[in-house]
Coordinates of C-alpha atoms and ligand atoms in Angstrom, one line a residue:
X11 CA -36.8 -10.7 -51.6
X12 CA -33.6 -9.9 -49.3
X13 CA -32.8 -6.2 -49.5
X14 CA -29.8 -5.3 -51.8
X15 CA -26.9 -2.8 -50.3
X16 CA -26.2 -0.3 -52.5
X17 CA -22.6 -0.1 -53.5
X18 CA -20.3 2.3 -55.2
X19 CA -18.0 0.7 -58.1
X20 CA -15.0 2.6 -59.1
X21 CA -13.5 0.0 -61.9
X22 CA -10.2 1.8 -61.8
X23 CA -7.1 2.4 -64.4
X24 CA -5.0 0.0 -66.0
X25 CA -6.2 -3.9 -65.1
X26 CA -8.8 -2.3 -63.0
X27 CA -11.3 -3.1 -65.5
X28 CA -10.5 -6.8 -65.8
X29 CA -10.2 -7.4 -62.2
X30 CA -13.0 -5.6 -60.9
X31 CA -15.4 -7.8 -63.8
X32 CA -13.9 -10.9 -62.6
X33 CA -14.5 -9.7 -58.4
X34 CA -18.2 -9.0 -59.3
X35 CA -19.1 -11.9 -61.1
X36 CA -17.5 -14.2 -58.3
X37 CA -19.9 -12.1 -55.7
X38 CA -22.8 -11.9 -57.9
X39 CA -22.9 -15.9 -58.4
X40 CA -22.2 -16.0 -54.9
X41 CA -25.6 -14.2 -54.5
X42 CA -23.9 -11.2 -52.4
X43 CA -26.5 -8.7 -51.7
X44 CA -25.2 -6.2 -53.5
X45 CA -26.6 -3.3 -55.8
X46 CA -23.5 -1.7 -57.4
X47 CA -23.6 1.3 -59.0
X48 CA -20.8 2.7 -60.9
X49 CA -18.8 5.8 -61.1
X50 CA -15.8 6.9 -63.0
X51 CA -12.7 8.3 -61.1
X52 CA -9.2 8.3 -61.6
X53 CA -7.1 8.8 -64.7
X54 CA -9.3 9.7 -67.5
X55 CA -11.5 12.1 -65.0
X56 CA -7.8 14.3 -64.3
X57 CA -7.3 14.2 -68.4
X58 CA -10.5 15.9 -68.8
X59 CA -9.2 18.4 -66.5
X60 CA -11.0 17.5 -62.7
X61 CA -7.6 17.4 -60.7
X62 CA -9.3 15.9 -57.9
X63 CA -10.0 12.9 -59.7
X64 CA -13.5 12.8 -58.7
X65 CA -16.4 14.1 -60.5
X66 CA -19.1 15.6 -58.3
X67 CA -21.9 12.5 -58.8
X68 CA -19.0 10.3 -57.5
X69 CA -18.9 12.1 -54.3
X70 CA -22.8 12.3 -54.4
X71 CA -23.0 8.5 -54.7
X72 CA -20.8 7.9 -51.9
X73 CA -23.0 10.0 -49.6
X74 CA -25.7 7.6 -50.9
X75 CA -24.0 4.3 -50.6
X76 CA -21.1 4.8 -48.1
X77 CA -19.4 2.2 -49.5
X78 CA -16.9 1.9 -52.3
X79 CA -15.6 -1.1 -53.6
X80 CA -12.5 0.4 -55.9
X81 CA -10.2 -0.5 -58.8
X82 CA -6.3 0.8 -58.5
X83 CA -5.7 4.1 -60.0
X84 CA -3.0 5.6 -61.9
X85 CA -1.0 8.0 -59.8
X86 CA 2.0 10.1 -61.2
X87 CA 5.1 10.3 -58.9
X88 CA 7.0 12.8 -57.8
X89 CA 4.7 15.7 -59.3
X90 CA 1.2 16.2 -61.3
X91 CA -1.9 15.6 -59.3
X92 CA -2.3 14.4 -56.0
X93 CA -3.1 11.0 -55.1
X94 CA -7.1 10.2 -54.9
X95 CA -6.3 7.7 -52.7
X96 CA -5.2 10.0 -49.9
X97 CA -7.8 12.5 -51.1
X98 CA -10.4 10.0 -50.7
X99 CA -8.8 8.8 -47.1
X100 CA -9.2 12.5 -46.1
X101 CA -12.4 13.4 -47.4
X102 CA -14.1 10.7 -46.5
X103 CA -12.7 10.2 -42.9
X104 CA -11.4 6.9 -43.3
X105 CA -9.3 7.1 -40.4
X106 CA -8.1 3.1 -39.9
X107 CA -6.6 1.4 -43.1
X108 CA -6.7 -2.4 -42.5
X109 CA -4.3 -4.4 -44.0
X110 CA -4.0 -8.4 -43.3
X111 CA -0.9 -10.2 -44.5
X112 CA -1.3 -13.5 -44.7
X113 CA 0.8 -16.8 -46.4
X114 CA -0.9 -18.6 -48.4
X115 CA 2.3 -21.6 -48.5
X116 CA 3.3 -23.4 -50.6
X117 CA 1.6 -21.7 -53.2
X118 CA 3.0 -18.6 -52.6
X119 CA 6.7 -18.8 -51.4
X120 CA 7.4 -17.4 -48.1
X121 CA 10.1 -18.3 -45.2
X122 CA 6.7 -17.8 -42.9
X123 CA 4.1 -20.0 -44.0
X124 CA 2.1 -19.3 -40.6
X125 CA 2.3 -16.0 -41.0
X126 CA -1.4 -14.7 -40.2
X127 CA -1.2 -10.8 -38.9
X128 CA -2.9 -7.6 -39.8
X129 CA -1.6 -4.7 -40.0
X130 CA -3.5 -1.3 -38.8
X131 CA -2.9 1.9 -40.2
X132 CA -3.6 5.3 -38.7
X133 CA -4.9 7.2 -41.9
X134 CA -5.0 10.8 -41.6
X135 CA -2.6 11.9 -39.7
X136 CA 1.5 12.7 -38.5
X137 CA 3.3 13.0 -41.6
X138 CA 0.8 12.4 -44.2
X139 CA -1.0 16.1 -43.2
X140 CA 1.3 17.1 -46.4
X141 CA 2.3 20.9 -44.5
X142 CA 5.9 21.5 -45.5
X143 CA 8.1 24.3 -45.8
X144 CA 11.0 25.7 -47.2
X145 CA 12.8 27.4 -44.3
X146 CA 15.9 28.7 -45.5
X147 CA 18.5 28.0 -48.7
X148 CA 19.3 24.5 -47.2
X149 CA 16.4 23.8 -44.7
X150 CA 13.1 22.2 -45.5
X151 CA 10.5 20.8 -42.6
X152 CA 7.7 18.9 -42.5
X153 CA 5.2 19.2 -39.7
X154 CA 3.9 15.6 -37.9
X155 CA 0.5 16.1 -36.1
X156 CA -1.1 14.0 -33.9
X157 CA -3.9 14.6 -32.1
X158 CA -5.3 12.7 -28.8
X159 CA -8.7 12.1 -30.4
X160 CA -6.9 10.3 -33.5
X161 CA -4.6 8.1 -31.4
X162 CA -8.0 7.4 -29.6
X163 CA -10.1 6.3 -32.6
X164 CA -7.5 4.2 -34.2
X165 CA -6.4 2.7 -31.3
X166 CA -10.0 1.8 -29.9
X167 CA -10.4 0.2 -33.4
X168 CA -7.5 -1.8 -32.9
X169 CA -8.8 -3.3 -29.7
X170 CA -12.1 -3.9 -31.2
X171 CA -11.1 -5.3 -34.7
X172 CA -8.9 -8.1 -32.4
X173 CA -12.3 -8.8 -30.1
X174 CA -14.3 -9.1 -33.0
X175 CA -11.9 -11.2 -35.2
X176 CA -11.0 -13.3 -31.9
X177 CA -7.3 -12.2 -32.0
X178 CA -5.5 -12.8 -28.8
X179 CA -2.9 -9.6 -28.9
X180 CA -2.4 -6.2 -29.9
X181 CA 1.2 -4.9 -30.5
X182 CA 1.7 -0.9 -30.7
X183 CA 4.7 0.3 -32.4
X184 CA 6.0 4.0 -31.9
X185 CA 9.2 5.7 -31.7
X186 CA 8.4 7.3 -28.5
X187 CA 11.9 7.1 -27.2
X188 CA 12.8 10.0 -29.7
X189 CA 9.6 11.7 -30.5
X190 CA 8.6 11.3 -26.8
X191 CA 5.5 14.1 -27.2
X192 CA 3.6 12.9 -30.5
X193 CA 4.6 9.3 -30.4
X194 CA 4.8 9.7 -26.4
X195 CA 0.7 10.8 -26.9
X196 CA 0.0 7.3 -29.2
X197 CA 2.2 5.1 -26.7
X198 CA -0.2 6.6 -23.7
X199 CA -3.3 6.3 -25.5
X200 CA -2.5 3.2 -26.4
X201 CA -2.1 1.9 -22.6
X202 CA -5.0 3.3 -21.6
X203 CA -7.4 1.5 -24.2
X204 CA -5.7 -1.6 -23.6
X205 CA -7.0 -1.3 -19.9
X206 CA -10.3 -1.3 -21.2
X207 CA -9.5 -4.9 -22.7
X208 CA -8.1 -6.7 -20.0
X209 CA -9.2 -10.5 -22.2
X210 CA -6.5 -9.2 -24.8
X211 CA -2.8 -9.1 -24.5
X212 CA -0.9 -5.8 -25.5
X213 CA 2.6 -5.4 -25.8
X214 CA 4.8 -2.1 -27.1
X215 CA 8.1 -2.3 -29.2
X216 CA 9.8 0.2 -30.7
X217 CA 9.4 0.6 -34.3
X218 CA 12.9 -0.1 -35.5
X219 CA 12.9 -3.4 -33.5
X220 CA 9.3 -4.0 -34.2
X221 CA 9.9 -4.0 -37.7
X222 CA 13.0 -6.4 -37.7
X223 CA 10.8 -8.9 -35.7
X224 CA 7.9 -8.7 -38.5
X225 CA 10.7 -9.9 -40.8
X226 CA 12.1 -12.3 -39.2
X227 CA 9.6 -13.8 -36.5
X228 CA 6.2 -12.6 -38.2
X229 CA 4.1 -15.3 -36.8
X230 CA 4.6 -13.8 -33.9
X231 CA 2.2 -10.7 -34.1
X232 CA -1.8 -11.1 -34.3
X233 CA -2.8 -7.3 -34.5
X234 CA -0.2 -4.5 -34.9
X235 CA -2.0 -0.9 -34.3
X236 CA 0.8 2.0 -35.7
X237 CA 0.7 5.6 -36.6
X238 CA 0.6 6.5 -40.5
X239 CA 4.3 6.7 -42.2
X240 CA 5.5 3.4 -40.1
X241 CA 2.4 1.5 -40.8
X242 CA 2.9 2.2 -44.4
X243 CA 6.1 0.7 -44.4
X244 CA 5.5 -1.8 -42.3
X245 CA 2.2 -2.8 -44.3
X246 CA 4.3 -3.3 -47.4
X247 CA 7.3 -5.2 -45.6
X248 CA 4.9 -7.5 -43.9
X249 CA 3.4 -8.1 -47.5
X250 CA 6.5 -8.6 -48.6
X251 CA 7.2 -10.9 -46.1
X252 CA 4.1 -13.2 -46.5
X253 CA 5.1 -13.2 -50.0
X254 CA 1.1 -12.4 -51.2
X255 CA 1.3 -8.3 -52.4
X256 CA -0.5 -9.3 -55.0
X257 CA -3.1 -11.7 -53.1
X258 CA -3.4 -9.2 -50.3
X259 CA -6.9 -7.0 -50.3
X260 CA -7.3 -3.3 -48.1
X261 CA -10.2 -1.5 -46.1
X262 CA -9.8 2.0 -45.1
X263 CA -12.3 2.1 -42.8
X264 CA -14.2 5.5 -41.3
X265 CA -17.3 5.8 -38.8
X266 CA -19.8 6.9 -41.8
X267 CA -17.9 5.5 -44.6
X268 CA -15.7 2.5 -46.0
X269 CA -13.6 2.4 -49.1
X270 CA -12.4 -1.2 -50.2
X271 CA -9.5 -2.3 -52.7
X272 CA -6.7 -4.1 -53.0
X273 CA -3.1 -3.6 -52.6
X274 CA -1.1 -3.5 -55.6
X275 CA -1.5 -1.2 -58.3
X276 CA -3.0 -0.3 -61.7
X277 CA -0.2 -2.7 -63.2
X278 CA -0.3 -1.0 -66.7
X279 CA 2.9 -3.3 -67.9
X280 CA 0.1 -5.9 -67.8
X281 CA -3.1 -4.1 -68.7
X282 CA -5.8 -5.5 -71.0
X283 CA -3.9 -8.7 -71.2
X284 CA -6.5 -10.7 -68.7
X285 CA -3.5 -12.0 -67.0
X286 CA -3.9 -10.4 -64.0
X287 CA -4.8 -11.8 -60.6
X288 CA -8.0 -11.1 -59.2
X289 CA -7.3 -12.2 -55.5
X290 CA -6.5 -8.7 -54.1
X291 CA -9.3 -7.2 -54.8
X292 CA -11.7 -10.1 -54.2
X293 CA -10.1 -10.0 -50.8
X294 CA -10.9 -6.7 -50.5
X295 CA -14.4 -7.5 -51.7
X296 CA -14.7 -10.3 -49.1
X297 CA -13.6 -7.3 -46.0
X298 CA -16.1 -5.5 -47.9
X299 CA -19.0 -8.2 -47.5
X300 CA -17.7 -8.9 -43.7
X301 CA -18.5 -4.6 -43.4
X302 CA -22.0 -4.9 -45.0
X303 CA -22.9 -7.7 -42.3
X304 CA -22.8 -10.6 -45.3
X305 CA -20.3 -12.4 -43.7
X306 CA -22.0 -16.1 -44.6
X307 CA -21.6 -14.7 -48.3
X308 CA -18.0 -13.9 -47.6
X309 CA -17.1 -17.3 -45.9
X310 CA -18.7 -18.9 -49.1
X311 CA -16.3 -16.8 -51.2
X312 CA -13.2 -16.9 -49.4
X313 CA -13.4 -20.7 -48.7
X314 CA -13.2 -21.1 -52.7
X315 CA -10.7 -19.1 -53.1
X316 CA -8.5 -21.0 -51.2
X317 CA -9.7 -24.2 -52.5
X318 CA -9.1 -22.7 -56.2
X319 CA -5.6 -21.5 -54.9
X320 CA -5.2 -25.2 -53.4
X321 CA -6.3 -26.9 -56.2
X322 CA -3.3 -25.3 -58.3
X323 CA -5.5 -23.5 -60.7
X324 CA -3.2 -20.0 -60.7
X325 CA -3.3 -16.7 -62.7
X326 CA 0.9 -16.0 -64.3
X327 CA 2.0 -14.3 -61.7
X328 CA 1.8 -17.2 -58.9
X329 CA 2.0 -20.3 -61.4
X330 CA 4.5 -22.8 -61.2
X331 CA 5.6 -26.0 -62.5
X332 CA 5.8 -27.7 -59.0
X333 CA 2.7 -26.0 -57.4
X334 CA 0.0 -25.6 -60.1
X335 CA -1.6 -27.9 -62.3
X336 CA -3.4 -24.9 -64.6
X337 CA -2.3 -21.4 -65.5
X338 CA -5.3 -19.5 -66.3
X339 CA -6.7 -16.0 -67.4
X340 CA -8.4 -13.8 -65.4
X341 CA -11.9 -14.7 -66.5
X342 CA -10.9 -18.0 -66.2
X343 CA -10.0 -18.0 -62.7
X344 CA -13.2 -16.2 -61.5
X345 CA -15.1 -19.1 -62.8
X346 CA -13.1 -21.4 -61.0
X347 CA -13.9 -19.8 -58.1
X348 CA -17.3 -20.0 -59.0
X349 CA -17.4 -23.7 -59.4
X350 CA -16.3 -24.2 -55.9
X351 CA -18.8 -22.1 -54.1
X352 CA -19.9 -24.0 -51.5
X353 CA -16.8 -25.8 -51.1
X354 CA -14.6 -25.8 -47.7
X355 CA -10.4 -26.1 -48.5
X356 CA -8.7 -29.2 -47.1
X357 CA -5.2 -27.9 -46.9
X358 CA -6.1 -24.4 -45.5
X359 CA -8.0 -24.0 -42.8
X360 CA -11.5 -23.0 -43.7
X361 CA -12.6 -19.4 -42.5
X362 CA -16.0 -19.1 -41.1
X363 CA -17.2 -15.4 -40.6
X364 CA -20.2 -14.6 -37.7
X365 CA -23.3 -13.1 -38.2
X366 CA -22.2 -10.0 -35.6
X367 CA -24.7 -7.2 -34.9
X368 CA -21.5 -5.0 -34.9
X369 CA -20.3 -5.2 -38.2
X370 CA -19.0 -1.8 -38.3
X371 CA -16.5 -0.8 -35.9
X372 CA -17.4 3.2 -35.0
X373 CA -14.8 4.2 -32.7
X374 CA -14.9 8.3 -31.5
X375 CA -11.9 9.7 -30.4
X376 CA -13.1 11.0 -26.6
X377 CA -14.2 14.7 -26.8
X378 CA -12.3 15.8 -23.5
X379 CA -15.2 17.8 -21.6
X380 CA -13.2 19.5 -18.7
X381 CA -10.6 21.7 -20.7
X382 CA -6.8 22.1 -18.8
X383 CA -5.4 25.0 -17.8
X384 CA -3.4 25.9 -20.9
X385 CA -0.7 29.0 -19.9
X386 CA 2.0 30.7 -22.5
X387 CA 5.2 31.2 -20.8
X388 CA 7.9 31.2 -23.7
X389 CA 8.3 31.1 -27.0
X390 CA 10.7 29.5 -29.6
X391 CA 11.9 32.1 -32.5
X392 CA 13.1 30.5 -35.5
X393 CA 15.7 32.3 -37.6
X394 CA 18.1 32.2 -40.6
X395 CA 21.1 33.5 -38.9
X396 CA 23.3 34.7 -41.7
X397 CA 24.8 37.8 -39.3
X398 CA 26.8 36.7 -36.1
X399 CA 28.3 33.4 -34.7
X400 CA 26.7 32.1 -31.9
X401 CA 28.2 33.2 -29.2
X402 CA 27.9 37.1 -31.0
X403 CA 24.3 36.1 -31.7
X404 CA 23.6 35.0 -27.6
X405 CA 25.5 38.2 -26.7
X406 CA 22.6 40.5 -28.8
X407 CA 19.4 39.0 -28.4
X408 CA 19.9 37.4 -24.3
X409 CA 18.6 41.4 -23.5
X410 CA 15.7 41.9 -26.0
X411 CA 13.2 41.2 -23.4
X412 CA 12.0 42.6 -20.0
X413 CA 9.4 39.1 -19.7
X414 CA 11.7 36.4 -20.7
X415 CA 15.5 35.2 -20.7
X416 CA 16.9 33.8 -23.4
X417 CA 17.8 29.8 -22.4
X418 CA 19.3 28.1 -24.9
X419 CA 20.0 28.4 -28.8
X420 CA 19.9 25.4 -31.0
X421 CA 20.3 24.5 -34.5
X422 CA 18.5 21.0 -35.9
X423 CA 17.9 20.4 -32.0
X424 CA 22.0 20.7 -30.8
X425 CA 22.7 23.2 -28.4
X426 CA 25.4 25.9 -29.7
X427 CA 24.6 28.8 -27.1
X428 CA 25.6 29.0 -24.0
X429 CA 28.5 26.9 -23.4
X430 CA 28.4 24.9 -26.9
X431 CA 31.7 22.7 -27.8
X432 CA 30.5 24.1 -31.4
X433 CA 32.3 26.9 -33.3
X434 CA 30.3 27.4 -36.6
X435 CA 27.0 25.2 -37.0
X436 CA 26.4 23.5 -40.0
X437 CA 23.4 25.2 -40.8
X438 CA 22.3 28.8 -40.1
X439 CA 18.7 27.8 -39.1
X440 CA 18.5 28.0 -35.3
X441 CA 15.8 28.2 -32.7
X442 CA 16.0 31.2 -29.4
X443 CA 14.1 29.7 -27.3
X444 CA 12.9 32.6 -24.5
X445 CA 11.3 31.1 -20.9
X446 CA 9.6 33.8 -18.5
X447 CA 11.6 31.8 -16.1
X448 CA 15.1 29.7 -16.8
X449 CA 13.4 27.1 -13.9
X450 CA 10.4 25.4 -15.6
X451 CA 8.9 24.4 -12.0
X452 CA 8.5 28.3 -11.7
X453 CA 7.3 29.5 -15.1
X454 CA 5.3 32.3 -15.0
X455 CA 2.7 33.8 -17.5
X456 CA 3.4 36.0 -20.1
X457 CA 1.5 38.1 -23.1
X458 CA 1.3 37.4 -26.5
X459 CA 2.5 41.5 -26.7
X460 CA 5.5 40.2 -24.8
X461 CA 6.5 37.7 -28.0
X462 CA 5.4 40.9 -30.4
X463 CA 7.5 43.4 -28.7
X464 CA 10.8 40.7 -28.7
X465 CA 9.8 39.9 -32.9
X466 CA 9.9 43.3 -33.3
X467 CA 13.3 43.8 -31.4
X468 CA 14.9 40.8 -33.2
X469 CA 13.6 42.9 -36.8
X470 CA 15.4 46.1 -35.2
X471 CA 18.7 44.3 -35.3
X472 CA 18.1 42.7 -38.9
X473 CA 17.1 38.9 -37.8
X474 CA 15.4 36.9 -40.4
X475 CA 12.2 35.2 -38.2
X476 CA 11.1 32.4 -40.0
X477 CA 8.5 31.2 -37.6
X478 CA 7.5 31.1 -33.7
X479 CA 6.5 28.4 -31.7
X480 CA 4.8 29.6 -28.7
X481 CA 5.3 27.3 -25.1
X482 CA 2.6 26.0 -23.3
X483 CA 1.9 24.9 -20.3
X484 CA -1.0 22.7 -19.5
X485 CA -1.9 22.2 -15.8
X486 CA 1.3 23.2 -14.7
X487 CA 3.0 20.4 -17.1
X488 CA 5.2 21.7 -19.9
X489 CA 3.6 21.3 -23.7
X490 CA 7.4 21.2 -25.3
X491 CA 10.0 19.2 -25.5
X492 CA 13.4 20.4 -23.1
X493 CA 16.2 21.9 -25.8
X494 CA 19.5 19.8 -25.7
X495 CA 21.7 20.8 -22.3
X496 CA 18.0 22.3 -20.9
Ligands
NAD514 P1 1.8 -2.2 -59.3 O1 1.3 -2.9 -58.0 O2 0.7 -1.7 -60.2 O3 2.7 -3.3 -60.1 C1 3.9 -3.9 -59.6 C2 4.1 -5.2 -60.4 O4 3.2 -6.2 -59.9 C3 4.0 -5.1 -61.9 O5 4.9 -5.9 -62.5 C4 2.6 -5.6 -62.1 O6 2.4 -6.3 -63.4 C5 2.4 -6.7 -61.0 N1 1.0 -6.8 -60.5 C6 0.3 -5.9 -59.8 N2 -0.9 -6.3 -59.6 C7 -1.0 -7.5 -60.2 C8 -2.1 -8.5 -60.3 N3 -3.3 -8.3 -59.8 N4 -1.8 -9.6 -61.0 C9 -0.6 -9.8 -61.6 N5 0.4 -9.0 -61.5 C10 0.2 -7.8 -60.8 O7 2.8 -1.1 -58.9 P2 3.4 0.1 -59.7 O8 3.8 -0.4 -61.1 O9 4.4 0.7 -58.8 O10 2.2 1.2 -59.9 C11 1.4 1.3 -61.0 C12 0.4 2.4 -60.8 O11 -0.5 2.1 -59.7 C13 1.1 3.8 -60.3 O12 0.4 4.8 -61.0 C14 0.8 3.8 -58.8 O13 0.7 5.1 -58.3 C15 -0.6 3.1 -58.8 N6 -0.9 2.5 -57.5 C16 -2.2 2.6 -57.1 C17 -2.7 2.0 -55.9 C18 -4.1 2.1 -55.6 O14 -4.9 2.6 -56.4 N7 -4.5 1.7 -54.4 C19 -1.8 1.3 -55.1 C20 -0.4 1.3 -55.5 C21 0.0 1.8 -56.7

């Protein structure tokens, strides 16, 4: 008897039910080795008062398991709980969300009918860290974070996904020509993994353009490796794009654990109806297989789905007259998937998924083990400035300190002290930045008493401080980006 792998099942809210019955019987008849067991998050766990979502055995299974094959949930917007997706992205480490977008022409519409890239996501970091703050009356911020082990993992991942899935070239896509230190950091990283893959192209485009060409010349991209908030919205354009949201399955991958699903929602407008297409989250299912090293299972699988989607038997939401010949339920369309196990697609190209001894991709993010010579030599003092205009404001604090000048003043980055063609800002949030030298080749050390004795001159004079941001140093090189005019 072939060992089973345990599995966790999370059925999910809305048709979660309905399409996570049909994805299991299509892998049980397929003879998956699977041994699911099932836990309840989600909607109905937050009505009983758990605002996680998850219920403690959940967690407990997933130790177990390390796998979770998952139903959409039900997420409010705008307030109420937070979503268990990102909880369970965070908790569980899964740093790499895999997203392919594929057509499936002519039975799903798209200008792109060779369309065949995959999207992947950095999961746990820049934006998506959630800290924001409320600076002033008018001024909010939120904080991007990226850190070199992150761009690391994800982008060895990348490189390793294409090798193992025989794609030719990795595209990275940054904004690095405005946010030249965290976006600078992914773009570097990213150039010095592709080194270590000299049998796989690379290329780099700017996000802006780099999206515009995934609408309009998809076919061109195999693998596209971005940071969090773009490769959300590029995951959904590209989906968009290849015209299959609905077909389209997700991994969101981590070194100890994987969660599986698929893209679209809990589609409540359509719940309990059992006309809901299965296909996303089978897809998932079959990414899921390919991570559990069943990938015979998950050629078997995939190869009659496309035959079923060839044959013209559709679900509602992809029938039509000229390219189906049966509109079915979702029940019914699981079992025509099961009637073609075993059979290859003529029109498609049939997959064909390798036994690989690496199944999982682990990628680490390289702990550095010699440690730069990190020096403060400035800080940046952020204040409401409802007392002087700029020039009176330059005038009182440029004497404050006996350690560092005051080199520039700036409000939402643009210079208005010294020498600013600005008369009032439009805001009254503005950064002092304070250099122990105005040179940066000849920045010298200073205290962290120096920045307490200057915070407690600027409270002398009745300055609002909203927040400091010391300057670094590292090896000489400066850790912060030059103000505007620097
Ligand atoms: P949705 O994807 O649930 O639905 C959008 C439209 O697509 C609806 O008309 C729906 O009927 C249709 N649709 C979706 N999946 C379908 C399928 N398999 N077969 C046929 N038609 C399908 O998006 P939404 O309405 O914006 O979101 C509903 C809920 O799902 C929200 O609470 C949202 O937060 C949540 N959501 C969860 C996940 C997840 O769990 N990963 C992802 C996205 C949205």
């Amino acid at each position: 008897m072939p060992i089973k792998t345990p599995i966790t099942v999370a059925y999910g809210d809305g048709i979660g039910p309905e399409i996570m019955t049909a994805t299991l019987k299509i892998l049980i008849a397929a003879n998956a080795q699977i041994d699911p067991e099932v836990i309840e998050v989600g909607e109905k766990i937050y009505l009983e008062g758990n605002t996680t979502g998850i219920p403690q055995s959940a967690w407990e299974s997933l130790k177990r398991t390390k796998v979770l094959l998952k139903g959409p949930i039900t997420t409010p917007q705008g307030g109420g709980y937070k979503s268990l997706n990102v909880t369970l992205r965070k908790t569980l480490g899964l740093f790499a969300n895999v997203r392919p977008c594929v057509a499936y022409y002519p039975y799903v519409p798209t200008l792109h009918p060779k369309m065949d890239l995959v999207i992947i996501r950095e999961n746990e970091e820049g934006t998506y860290t959630g800290i924001e703050h409320r600076q002033t009356e008018e001024v909010y911020q939120c904080l991007k974070i990226v850190t070199r082990p992150g761009c690391e993992r994800i982008v060895h991942y990348a490189f390793e996904y294409a090798r193992k899935f025989n794609r030719k070239k990795v595209t990275c896509l940054t904004k690095d020509n405005i946010m030249k230190m965290t976006d600078g950091l992914f773009h570097q990283v990213f150039n010095e993994i592709a080194a270590q893959y000299p049998e796989i192209q690379h290329e780099h485009y700017i996000i802006d353009i780099g999206t515009a060409l995934v609408a309009a010349r998809p076919e061109r991209f195999e693998v596209i490796v971005t940071s969090n908030l773009y490769g959300d919205i590029l995951s959904d354009v590209a989906a968009q794009v290849a015209g299959s949201v609905g077909l389209a399955g997700s991994a969101n991958v981590g070194n100890h654990m994987a969660m599986f699903e698929a893209i679209h929602g809990s589609a409540p407008d359509i719940a309990g109806k059992q006309i809901a297409n299965p296909s996303g989250l089978l897809n998932g299912a079959i990414q899921m297989l390919i991570h559990i090293n069943q990938p015979e299972t998950a050629t078997i699988i995939e190869n009659a789905w496309l035959k079923t989607l060839e044959d013209g038997i559709h679900t509602a939401d992809i029938y039509s007259a000229e390219n189906s010949k049966q509109k079915v339920t979702t029940d019914e369309f699981a079992d025509a998937v099961i009637a073609r196990l075993g059979e290859k697609p003529t029109y498609f190209k049939p997959v064909e998924y390798k036994q690989d001894v690496r199944s999982k991709i682990e990628c680490y993010g390289e702990i550095k083990k010699s440690h730069s010579k990190k020096e403060l030599v400035g800080v940046d003092i952020f204040i409401e400035n409802t007392k002087f205009t700029p020039n009176e404001l330059g005038e009182k604090i440029s004497k404050l300190s006996d350690s560092m000048q005051l080199i520039v003043i700036t409000s939402r980055g643009l210079k208005i002290w010294p020498d600013s063609m600005i008369d009032a800002p439009d805001t009254n949030q503005c950064s002092c930045r304070f250099q122990s030298s105005p040179d940066i080749k000849h920045l010298k050390t200073i205290s962290h008493q120096d920045i307490i004795h200057l915070l407690q001159e600027f409270e002398k004079i009745g300055l609002d401080v909203i927040k400091t941001e010391n300057l670094y140093t590292f090896d000489g090189t400066v850790g912060f980006t030059l103000a505007q005019g620097q």
